[in-house]
Amino acid sequence: MRNVRTLGLLGTGVIGGGWAARALHFGIDVIAADTKPEMEGWIRAAVENAAPALARLTFAPLPPKGKLSFTTDLHAMAARVDFIQENIPEQLELKQRVLADVSRHCAADVIIASSTSGLMPTDLQREMVAPERFCVAHPFNPVYLLPLVELVGGKLTSAQTIAAARRLFTYIGMHPLTLRHEIPGHLTDRLQEALWREILHMVNDGVASTGELDDSIVYGPGLRWAAMGTNMIYHLAGGESGMRHMLAQFGPCLKWPWTKLEAPELTEQLIDRMVEGTEAQAAGRSIRELERLRDDSLVAIQQVLRQYNIGAGATLRALEERLYADAAQSARPHGVAAALSRIDTHVRPEWVDYNGHMTDFRYMQVFGEAMEALYRRVGIDEAYRLSGRMLYTVDTHLANLAEARVNEPLYATTQVLSVDDKRLKVKHRLYCGPADKLVATGEQTHLHVNTRVGKASPMDEEVRRRLARLCESAAGLAQA
Ligand SMILES: NC(=O)c1ccc[n+]([C@@H]2O[C@H](COP(=O)([O-])OP(=O)(O)OC[C@H]3O[C@@H](n4cnc5c(N)ncnc54)[C@H](O)[C@@H]3O)[C@@H](O)[C@H]2O)c1
């Protein structure tokens, strides 16, 4: 299967736009194809709209962004790409026809995946040329921020196709969940629909409004679900004897039953209640405004989960490991000799205090990320950490020199001032705005520690040599 440099998108609506934003962000070129020429403007706007949230997801060094092009010629797209992701409307016959057609215009080793929310891969691949390269890859909206993608093959899909699809999706920061069997609705939509059916019943019966039902999730189970799924949560709810006690206690309710299996009829009255309810919840805010709020929250949640290496946070951590490793790899021939280590970001809204500028404890956060980038350059990675060796910060001298305002571009450089076998001194400089205003400096001393015994210990010889080279090459620089 191919190394994917160019992704082809078939259908560029909500989901096609999300795939484009994610792939471009992680350095993959995208050729987007849609039968409607006006979708070009739409997909470019969708990519632009996703950019601020994506830019805040990680400090890890990213490859140059991919290039986006658009065509209404599906065959031309198919002939030029390494992987095709189909995102056209959820209609079996339409998808079957378009997938079969496209499969005749691309090489047999180009994987074709479908974003279908619930159609079966065996049905979709039926008329295709080389159907073994087809699978379902079902993402979640917004595709550029939610890592889950459900992967499932049909009867004719090869194991190599699933393995290659996993590689691509992992590369662009996703969590591929491979299904054991194809079933209508896959796993997640089956669960989501069960919840939604109950919502529709309760709104229909006049038991609760859409807002009250959303509150019943947002203030409670929704918070837990980001870290642990329903099964683990119920295991904890059973106390010391876990799931066994939980089933004994609540098992009988399953027979009552609390829930209804058939969805209610979608009457005009029910549709009106659902629409009026959600409009009241939106309280005049536009879809774009609400999307921004959702996206900012999704970024913040993933960063918190990353600290605990759990759920989507573990995916983010693994992605960062890969990005740092790739950057170190590509920088090795000349990078270690370059004088300063540098990270780029911008002032995030949550970093700004009531005065409207970046609050100073966030400087320490940026310096922490800058140290992380320096570590990777000199070979201090997860394996080094796991070997029981690390540098600990022992003091910081912070100088606040100017103000940084929300959304201003921000970057930090790190200069090695001195290094011996146990001590490292660095100076971070934080610049912002188009004029590179120096906002703060932070001079730090770090001590190399054997983390198993909690005592200072000599650092790895090669790491020290690399730090010393950075120190020498920066010595002549005139800096504040
Ligand atoms: N919206 C979601 O939350 C969501 C989530 C996961 C998966 N999906 C799945 O993704 C797919 C697309 O959903 P969407 O919400 O992006 O739909 P959408 O209506 O926003 O976009 C569909 C696009 O396909 C284009 N199109 C129609 N016929 C075409 C053809 N023959 N060739 C090329 N383009 C064509 C349309 O012009 C449109 O731009 C569906 O299968 C859906 O089930 C949707």
Short mmCIF file of C-alpha atoms in Angstrom, two decimals, residues 11-475:
data_model
loop_
_atom_site.label_atom_id
_atom_site.label_comp_id
_atom_site.label_asym_id
_atom_site.label_seq_id
_atom_site.Cartn_x
_atom_site.Cartn_y
_atom_site.Cartn_z
CA GLY A 11 -17.71 15.16 -1.39
CA THR A 12 -16.67 18.31 0.44
CA GLY A 13 -19.52 19.10 2.82
CA VAL A 14 -19.31 19.14 6.63
CA ILE A 15 -17.30 15.91 6.87
CA GLY A 16 -15.16 16.44 3.75
CA GLY A 17 -14.23 19.89 5.11
CA GLY A 18 -13.24 18.37 8.45
CA TRP A 19 -11.04 15.74 6.82
CA ALA A 20 -9.39 18.43 4.70
CA ALA A 21 -8.55 20.59 7.73
CA ARG A 22 -7.04 17.66 9.66
CA ALA A 23 -4.99 16.24 6.79
CA LEU A 24 -3.62 19.65 5.70
CA HIS A 25 -2.67 20.52 9.28
CA PHE A 26 -0.49 17.42 9.53
CA GLY A 27 1.26 18.08 6.22
CA ILE A 28 -0.76 16.01 3.73
CA ASP A 29 -1.85 17.58 0.42
CA VAL A 30 -5.56 17.39 -0.34
CA ILE A 31 -7.41 17.27 -3.66
CA ALA A 32 -11.06 17.90 -2.87
CA ALA A 33 -13.68 16.85 -5.42
CA ASP A 34 -17.36 17.73 -5.39
CA THR A 35 -19.96 17.88 -8.14
CA LYS A 36 -20.93 21.42 -7.08
CA PRO A 37 -18.32 24.06 -8.05
CA GLU A 38 -19.56 26.37 -5.27
CA MET A 39 -18.21 23.87 -2.73
CA GLU A 40 -14.67 25.17 -3.40
CA GLY A 41 -15.39 28.39 -1.49
CA TRP A 42 -17.14 26.37 1.18
CA ILE A 43 -14.27 23.96 1.82
CA ARG A 44 -11.67 26.73 1.87
CA ALA A 45 -13.75 28.60 4.48
CA ALA A 46 -14.19 25.38 6.50
CA VAL A 47 -10.41 24.82 6.57
CA GLU A 48 -9.83 28.42 7.62
CA ASN A 49 -12.46 28.15 10.32
CA ALA A 50 -10.81 25.05 11.80
CA ALA A 51 -7.32 26.55 11.81
CA PRO A 52 -7.38 28.54 15.11
CA ALA A 53 -8.49 25.56 17.21
CA LEU A 54 -6.09 23.18 15.47
CA ALA A 55 -3.23 25.62 15.95
CA ARG A 56 -3.82 25.49 19.71
CA LEU A 57 -3.99 21.72 20.01
CA THR A 58 -0.27 21.13 20.43
CA PHE A 59 3.08 22.86 20.73
CA ALA A 60 4.85 19.96 19.08
CA PRO A 61 6.68 20.89 15.86
CA LEU A 62 4.47 20.37 12.82
CA PRO A 63 5.54 19.68 9.25
CA PRO A 64 4.76 22.38 6.66
CA LYS A 65 1.02 22.51 5.99
CA GLY A 66 -0.35 20.53 3.05
CA LYS A 67 -1.74 22.24 -0.07
CA LEU A 68 -5.44 22.24 -0.91
CA SER A 69 -6.80 22.10 -4.44
CA PHE A 70 -10.34 21.63 -5.69
CA THR A 71 -11.93 20.03 -8.76
CA THR A 72 -15.35 19.03 -10.02
CA ASP A 73 -13.70 16.26 -12.07
CA LEU A 74 -13.88 13.18 -9.83
CA HIS A 75 -11.86 11.08 -12.26
CA ALA A 76 -9.00 13.60 -12.38
CA MET A 77 -8.89 13.59 -8.57
CA ALA A 78 -8.87 9.78 -8.48
CA ALA A 79 -5.93 9.59 -10.87
CA ARG A 80 -3.71 11.88 -8.76
CA VAL A 81 -4.12 10.75 -5.15
CA ASP A 82 -2.75 8.03 -2.83
CA PHE A 83 -5.87 7.50 -0.69
CA ILE A 84 -9.51 8.47 -1.24
CA GLN A 85 -11.96 9.34 1.53
CA GLU A 86 -15.58 9.40 0.38
CA ASN A 87 -18.01 11.80 2.10
CA ILE A 88 -21.04 12.10 -0.17
CA PRO A 89 -24.65 11.90 1.12
CA GLU A 90 -25.74 8.84 3.08
CA GLN A 91 -27.60 7.03 0.27
CA LEU A 92 -26.63 3.45 -0.50
CA GLU A 93 -27.24 3.49 -4.27
CA LEU A 94 -25.51 6.84 -4.78
CA LYS A 95 -22.46 5.74 -2.79
CA GLN A 96 -22.32 2.36 -4.57
CA ARG A 97 -22.44 4.01 -7.98
CA VAL A 98 -19.86 6.72 -7.22
CA LEU A 99 -17.46 4.35 -5.42
CA ALA A 100 -17.58 1.88 -8.33
CA ASP A 101 -17.00 4.67 -10.84
CA VAL A 102 -14.05 6.16 -8.94
CA SER A 103 -12.50 2.72 -8.41
CA ARG A 104 -12.14 2.44 -12.20
CA HIS A 105 -10.08 5.64 -12.36
CA CYS A 106 -7.43 5.06 -9.73
CA ALA A 107 -4.67 2.48 -9.38
CA ALA A 108 -5.61 -0.73 -7.55
CA ASP A 109 -3.32 0.07 -4.60
CA VAL A 110 -5.14 3.33 -3.78
CA ILE A 111 -7.29 2.70 -0.69
CA ILE A 112 -10.84 3.99 -0.87
CA ALA A 113 -12.54 4.59 2.48
CA SER A 114 -16.08 5.74 3.20
CA SER A 115 -17.19 8.09 5.99
CA THR A 116 -20.61 6.41 6.05
CA SER A 117 -22.39 6.77 9.38
CA GLY A 118 -24.05 3.37 9.21
CA LEU A 119 -24.00 1.62 5.81
CA MET A 120 -22.35 -1.79 5.56
CA PRO A 121 -18.96 -2.04 3.80
CA THR A 122 -19.94 -5.30 2.07
CA ASP A 123 -22.82 -3.46 0.37
CA LEU A 124 -20.68 -0.48 -0.56
CA GLN A 125 -17.78 -2.39 -2.12
CA ARG A 126 -19.98 -4.70 -4.24
CA GLU A 127 -19.51 -3.02 -7.65
CA MET A 128 -15.95 -1.77 -7.15
CA VAL A 129 -12.81 -2.66 -9.06
CA ALA A 130 -10.33 -4.17 -6.56
CA PRO A 131 -12.85 -4.18 -3.68
CA GLU A 132 -10.22 -5.53 -1.28
CA ARG A 133 -8.82 -1.94 -0.95
CA PHE A 134 -12.14 -0.62 0.38
CA CYS A 135 -13.09 -0.02 4.02
CA VAL A 136 -15.35 2.16 6.14
CA ALA A 137 -13.53 4.90 8.07
CA HIS A 138 -16.25 6.61 10.09
CA PRO A 139 -15.15 9.90 11.73
CA PHE A 140 -16.95 12.27 14.10
CA ASN A 141 -17.79 15.92 13.71
CA PRO A 142 -15.60 18.01 14.00
CA VAL A 143 -13.25 15.60 12.24
CA TYR A 144 -10.31 17.99 12.80
CA LEU A 145 -10.60 17.78 16.61
CA LEU A 146 -12.19 14.43 17.50
CA PRO A 147 -9.66 11.61 17.18
CA LEU A 148 -12.06 8.67 16.90
CA VAL A 149 -12.37 6.92 13.53
CA GLU A 150 -14.19 3.58 13.33
CA LEU A 151 -12.55 1.22 10.85
CA VAL A 152 -14.38 -1.76 9.42
CA GLY A 153 -13.97 -3.88 6.32
CA GLY A 154 -16.53 -5.79 4.32
CA LYS A 155 -16.39 -9.43 3.22
CA LEU A 156 -13.92 -8.58 0.44
CA THR A 157 -11.66 -6.16 2.37
CA SER A 158 -8.05 -7.26 2.90
CA ALA A 159 -6.24 -7.10 6.23
CA GLN A 160 -3.56 -4.96 4.54
CA THR A 161 -6.17 -2.32 3.74
CA ILE A 162 -7.22 -2.00 7.38
CA ALA A 163 -3.56 -1.91 8.48
CA ALA A 164 -2.67 0.80 5.95
CA ALA A 165 -5.75 2.86 6.87
CA ARG A 166 -4.76 2.61 10.55
CA ARG A 167 -1.30 3.93 9.68
CA LEU A 168 -2.66 6.96 7.87
CA PHE A 169 -5.22 7.86 10.52
CA THR A 170 -2.72 7.44 13.35
CA TYR A 171 -0.30 9.66 11.44
CA ILE A 172 -2.88 12.47 11.35
CA GLY A 173 -3.50 12.21 15.09
CA MET A 174 -6.54 9.93 15.22
CA HIS A 175 -7.56 6.92 17.28
CA PRO A 176 -8.59 4.16 14.86
CA LEU A 177 -11.01 1.72 16.47
CA THR A 178 -11.15 -1.43 14.35
CA LEU A 179 -14.51 -3.19 14.54
CA ARG A 180 -14.61 -6.99 14.75
CA HIS A 181 -17.71 -7.22 12.54
CA GLU A 182 -19.66 -4.93 10.27
CA ILE A 183 -23.01 -3.95 11.76
CA PRO A 184 -25.46 -1.23 10.71
CA GLY A 185 -24.54 2.00 12.51
CA HIS A 186 -21.10 0.64 13.54
CA LEU A 187 -20.51 0.94 17.31
CA THR A 188 -20.74 4.60 18.18
CA ASP A 189 -23.78 5.60 16.17
CA ARG A 190 -25.62 2.61 17.55
CA LEU A 191 -24.93 3.94 21.06
CA GLN A 192 -25.62 7.54 20.11
CA GLU A 193 -28.90 6.59 18.50
CA ALA A 194 -30.05 4.73 21.62
CA LEU A 195 -29.54 7.92 23.62
CA TRP A 196 -31.15 10.07 20.97
CA ARG A 197 -34.20 7.79 20.78
CA GLU A 198 -34.77 8.31 24.50
CA ILE A 199 -34.40 12.07 24.05
CA LEU A 200 -37.01 12.05 21.29
CA HIS A 201 -39.38 10.02 23.47
CA MET A 202 -39.03 12.32 26.44
CA VAL A 203 -39.52 15.46 24.33
CA ASN A 204 -42.49 13.80 22.61
CA ASP A 205 -44.06 12.82 25.94
CA GLY A 206 -43.56 16.37 27.24
CA VAL A 207 -41.37 15.02 30.06
CA ALA A 208 -38.50 17.45 29.48
CA SER A 209 -37.21 20.13 27.09
CA THR A 210 -34.15 19.66 24.84
CA GLY A 211 -32.24 22.00 27.15
CA GLU A 212 -33.09 20.04 30.30
CA LEU A 213 -32.07 16.78 28.62
CA ASP A 214 -28.77 18.32 27.51
CA ASP A 215 -28.19 19.53 31.09
CA SER A 216 -28.76 15.98 32.30
CA ILE A 217 -25.67 14.96 30.31
CA VAL A 218 -23.45 18.05 30.39
CA TYR A 219 -23.38 18.46 34.18
CA GLY A 220 -23.02 14.76 34.89
CA PRO A 221 -22.24 11.72 32.72
CA GLY A 222 -20.79 13.84 29.88
CA LEU A 223 -17.93 14.96 32.12
CA ARG A 224 -17.08 11.35 33.00
CA TRP A 225 -17.35 10.05 29.46
CA ALA A 226 -14.32 12.04 28.24
CA ALA A 227 -12.07 10.10 30.62
CA MET A 228 -13.76 6.70 30.93
CA GLY A 229 -16.56 4.99 29.05
CA THR A 230 -19.85 3.78 30.51
CA ASN A 231 -18.48 0.34 31.42
CA MET A 232 -15.53 1.57 33.47
CA ILE A 233 -17.70 4.23 35.10
CA TYR A 234 -20.21 1.55 36.15
CA HIS A 235 -17.36 -0.65 37.38
CA LEU A 236 -16.39 2.20 39.73
CA ALA A 237 -20.03 2.76 40.69
CA GLY A 238 -20.19 -0.79 42.07
CA GLY A 239 -17.78 0.07 44.90
CA GLU A 240 -15.10 -2.43 45.95
CA SER A 241 -16.75 -5.35 44.13
CA GLY A 242 -17.05 -3.32 40.95
CA MET A 243 -19.15 -4.42 37.98
CA ARG A 244 -20.46 -7.58 39.72
CA HIS A 245 -22.14 -5.51 42.47
CA MET A 246 -23.32 -2.93 39.94
CA LEU A 247 -25.10 -5.63 37.91
CA ALA A 248 -26.64 -7.17 41.02
CA GLN A 249 -27.96 -3.80 42.17
CA PHE A 250 -29.21 -2.32 38.89
CA GLY A 251 -29.69 -5.47 36.81
CA PRO A 252 -33.38 -5.81 37.76
CA CYS A 253 -34.15 -2.31 36.34
CA LEU A 254 -33.24 -3.63 32.90
CA LYS A 255 -36.40 -5.74 33.04
CA TRP A 256 -38.78 -2.94 34.04
CA PRO A 257 -37.66 -1.35 31.58
CA TRP A 258 -36.64 2.27 32.03
CA THR A 259 -36.09 2.78 28.32
CA LYS A 260 -38.02 2.26 25.08
CA LEU A 261 -36.53 0.44 22.12
CA GLU A 262 -38.62 1.79 19.24
CA ALA A 263 -38.12 5.42 18.24
CA PRO A 264 -41.25 7.60 18.41
CA GLU A 265 -42.95 8.76 15.20
CA LEU A 266 -41.33 11.99 13.94
CA THR A 267 -44.57 14.01 13.94
CA GLU A 268 -44.68 17.71 13.01
CA GLN A 269 -45.27 18.47 16.70
CA LEU A 270 -42.16 16.55 17.79
CA ILE A 271 -40.04 18.18 15.07
CA ASP A 272 -41.25 21.61 16.19
CA ARG A 273 -40.43 20.85 19.84
CA MET A 274 -36.91 19.70 18.93
CA VAL A 275 -36.26 22.73 16.69
CA GLU A 276 -37.76 25.30 19.08
CA GLY A 277 -35.95 23.71 22.02
CA THR A 278 -32.52 23.86 20.41
CA GLU A 279 -33.13 27.39 19.09
CA ALA A 280 -33.93 28.49 22.64
CA GLN A 281 -30.71 26.85 23.84
CA ALA A 282 -28.69 28.62 21.13
CA ALA A 283 -30.09 31.92 22.50
CA GLY A 284 -29.34 33.89 19.34
CA ARG A 285 -25.81 32.57 18.90
CA SER A 286 -24.92 31.58 15.33
CA ILE A 287 -23.77 28.07 14.36
CA ARG A 288 -20.27 29.50 13.70
CA GLU A 289 -20.17 31.07 17.19
CA LEU A 290 -21.29 27.83 18.82
CA GLU A 291 -18.76 25.84 16.77
CA ARG A 292 -15.96 28.07 18.09
CA LEU A 293 -17.14 27.54 21.67
CA ARG A 294 -17.35 23.76 21.11
CA ASP A 295 -13.90 23.70 19.46
CA ASP A 296 -12.20 25.74 22.20
CA SER A 297 -13.68 23.40 24.81
CA LEU A 298 -12.59 20.30 22.87
CA VAL A 299 -9.01 21.58 22.67
CA ALA A 300 -8.92 22.42 26.38
CA ILE A 301 -10.40 19.04 27.40
CA GLN A 302 -7.86 17.11 25.33
CA GLN A 303 -5.01 19.07 26.86
CA VAL A 304 -6.21 18.21 30.35
CA LEU A 305 -6.65 14.53 29.46
CA ARG A 306 -3.12 14.58 28.01
CA GLN A 307 -1.74 15.30 31.49
CA TYR A 308 -3.32 12.06 32.70
CA ASN A 309 -2.48 10.14 29.52
CA ILE A 310 -6.06 8.96 29.25
CA GLY A 311 -8.56 8.68 26.37
CA ALA A 312 -8.14 11.33 23.68
CA GLY A 313 -5.32 12.84 25.79
CA ALA A 314 -3.28 9.66 25.33
CA THR A 315 -3.82 9.94 21.57
CA LEU A 316 -2.60 13.54 21.68
CA ARG A 317 0.48 12.52 23.66
CA ALA A 318 1.34 9.74 21.23
CA LEU A 319 0.92 12.15 18.33
CA GLU A 320 3.26 14.64 20.01
CA GLU A 321 5.87 11.92 20.58
CA ARG A 322 5.76 11.16 16.87
CA LEU A 323 5.92 14.83 15.86
CA TYR A 324 8.92 15.51 18.12
CA ALA A 325 10.66 12.37 16.88
CA ASP A 326 10.05 13.33 13.21
CA ALA A 327 11.29 16.87 13.80
CA ALA A 328 14.43 15.61 15.55
CA GLN A 329 15.00 13.17 12.69
CA SER A 330 14.72 15.78 9.98
CA ALA A 331 16.80 18.30 11.96
CA ARG A 332 19.68 15.93 12.77
CA PRO A 333 22.15 16.72 9.95
CA HIS A 334 22.23 20.47 10.58
CA GLY A 335 19.70 21.21 13.32
CA VAL A 336 21.79 20.47 16.41
CA ALA A 337 24.38 22.91 15.15
CA ALA A 338 21.79 25.72 14.85
CA ALA A 339 22.13 28.06 17.81
CA LEU A 340 18.65 28.36 19.27
CA SER A 341 15.76 26.05 19.84
CA ARG A 342 12.43 27.69 18.92
CA ILE A 343 8.71 26.98 19.36
CA ASP A 344 5.86 28.92 17.75
CA THR A 345 2.33 29.46 19.01
CA HIS A 346 0.01 32.38 19.69
CA VAL A 347 -1.59 33.89 22.80
CA ARG A 348 -4.54 31.63 23.56
CA PRO A 349 -7.78 33.15 24.88
CA GLU A 350 -7.57 31.17 28.13
CA TRP A 351 -4.09 32.61 28.81
CA VAL A 352 -5.34 36.19 29.08
CA ASP A 353 -6.26 37.72 32.45
CA TYR A 354 -8.78 40.47 33.29
CA ASN A 355 -6.29 43.13 32.08
CA GLY A 356 -6.48 41.68 28.57
CA HIS A 357 -2.88 40.40 28.46
CA MET A 358 -1.16 37.09 28.89
CA THR A 359 -0.96 36.16 32.55
CA ASP A 360 2.59 35.47 33.72
CA PHE A 361 2.18 31.92 34.97
CA ARG A 362 1.49 31.02 31.33
CA TYR A 363 5.05 32.18 30.53
CA MET A 364 6.20 29.25 32.62
CA GLN A 365 3.95 26.93 30.62
CA VAL A 366 5.48 28.15 27.34
CA PHE A 367 9.00 27.81 28.80
CA GLY A 368 8.11 24.26 29.84
CA GLU A 369 7.09 23.46 26.26
CA ALA A 370 10.27 25.17 24.99
CA MET A 371 12.34 22.90 27.26
CA GLU A 372 10.47 19.91 25.87
CA ALA A 373 11.47 20.96 22.33
CA LEU A 374 15.09 21.42 23.44
CA TYR A 375 15.09 17.99 25.09
CA ARG A 376 13.97 16.33 21.87
CA ARG A 377 16.70 18.08 19.90
CA VAL A 378 19.40 16.71 22.14
CA GLY A 379 17.97 13.20 22.52
CA ILE A 380 16.03 13.38 25.80
CA ASP A 381 12.84 11.55 24.89
CA GLU A 382 10.31 9.21 26.49
CA ALA A 383 12.83 6.34 26.43
CA TYR A 384 15.36 8.51 28.28
CA ARG A 385 12.72 9.41 30.87
CA LEU A 386 11.73 5.76 31.28
CA SER A 387 15.38 4.86 31.87
CA GLY A 388 15.10 6.83 35.14
CA ARG A 389 16.96 9.98 34.06
CA MET A 390 15.61 13.51 33.73
CA LEU A 391 16.44 17.18 34.18
CA TYR A 392 14.60 18.92 37.01
CA THR A 393 14.16 22.71 37.15
CA VAL A 394 15.83 24.08 40.29
CA ASP A 395 15.42 27.82 39.78
CA THR A 396 13.89 30.37 37.41
CA HIS A 397 14.50 34.10 37.10
CA LEU A 398 11.63 35.65 35.25
CA ALA A 399 11.70 39.18 33.80
CA ASN A 400 8.40 40.65 32.53
CA LEU A 401 9.25 43.24 29.89
CA ALA A 402 6.09 43.91 27.84
CA GLU A 403 2.52 42.74 27.33
CA ALA A 404 1.23 40.07 24.96
CA ARG A 405 -2.39 40.34 23.83
CA VAL A 406 -4.88 37.66 22.91
CA ASN A 407 -4.28 35.88 19.59
CA GLU A 408 -0.97 37.69 18.94
CA PRO A 409 1.64 35.37 17.40
CA LEU A 410 4.08 34.22 20.05
CA TYR A 411 7.36 32.34 19.93
CA ALA A 412 10.00 31.31 22.41
CA THR A 413 13.70 30.76 21.79
CA THR A 414 15.89 28.78 24.13
CA GLN A 415 19.63 29.39 24.41
CA VAL A 416 21.95 27.05 26.25
CA LEU A 417 24.10 29.25 28.52
CA SER A 418 26.21 26.51 30.07
CA VAL A 419 26.28 22.78 30.66
CA ASP A 420 28.33 20.41 32.78
CA ASP A 421 27.75 16.77 33.65
CA LYS A 422 24.91 17.55 36.09
CA ARG A 423 23.80 21.14 35.44
CA LEU A 424 22.21 22.92 32.52
CA LYS A 425 21.60 26.68 32.37
CA VAL A 426 19.30 28.09 29.73
CA LYS A 427 17.75 31.40 28.79
CA HIS A 428 14.28 31.47 27.26
CA ARG A 429 13.11 34.57 25.42
CA LEU A 430 9.46 35.09 24.63
CA TYR A 431 8.59 37.31 21.64
CA CYS A 432 5.18 38.35 20.35
CA GLY A 433 3.37 40.32 17.68
CA PRO A 434 4.38 41.03 14.12
CA ALA A 435 7.27 43.27 15.36
CA ASP A 436 8.88 40.53 17.50
CA LYS A 437 8.44 42.45 20.76
CA LEU A 438 10.43 40.84 23.61
CA VAL A 439 7.77 40.11 26.25
CA ALA A 440 9.69 38.15 28.87
CA THR A 441 12.88 36.29 29.57
CA GLY A 442 13.35 33.32 31.86
CA GLU A 443 16.76 32.10 33.00
CA GLN A 444 16.64 28.61 34.41
CA THR A 445 18.98 26.12 36.04
CA HIS A 446 18.16 22.44 35.58
CA LEU A 447 19.70 19.58 37.52
CA HIS A 448 20.18 16.15 36.00
CA VAL A 449 18.57 13.58 38.30
CA ASN A 450 18.43 9.84 38.70
CA THR A 451 14.66 9.75 39.21
CA ARG A 452 14.69 6.29 40.81
CA VAL A 453 16.74 7.44 43.80
CA GLY A 454 15.85 11.15 43.60
CA LYS A 455 19.51 12.29 43.49
CA ALA A 456 21.63 14.39 41.12
CA SER A 457 23.44 12.20 38.61
CA PRO A 458 25.60 12.70 35.48
CA MET A 459 23.73 13.04 32.22
CA ASP A 460 24.24 10.84 29.17
CA GLU A 461 27.53 11.74 27.42
CA GLU A 462 25.94 12.21 23.99
CA VAL A 463 23.17 14.43 25.40
CA ARG A 464 25.79 16.55 27.11
CA ARG A 465 27.87 16.82 23.92
CA ARG A 466 24.83 18.02 21.97
CA LEU A 467 23.95 20.59 24.63
CA ALA A 468 27.57 21.78 24.65
CA ARG A 469 27.51 22.22 20.86
CA LEU A 470 24.31 24.29 21.12
CA CYS A 471 25.96 26.36 23.85
CA GLU A 472 29.06 27.05 21.73
CA SER A 473 27.13 27.94 18.61
CA ALA A 474 24.94 30.43 20.54
CA ALA A 475 27.85 32.04 22.37
#
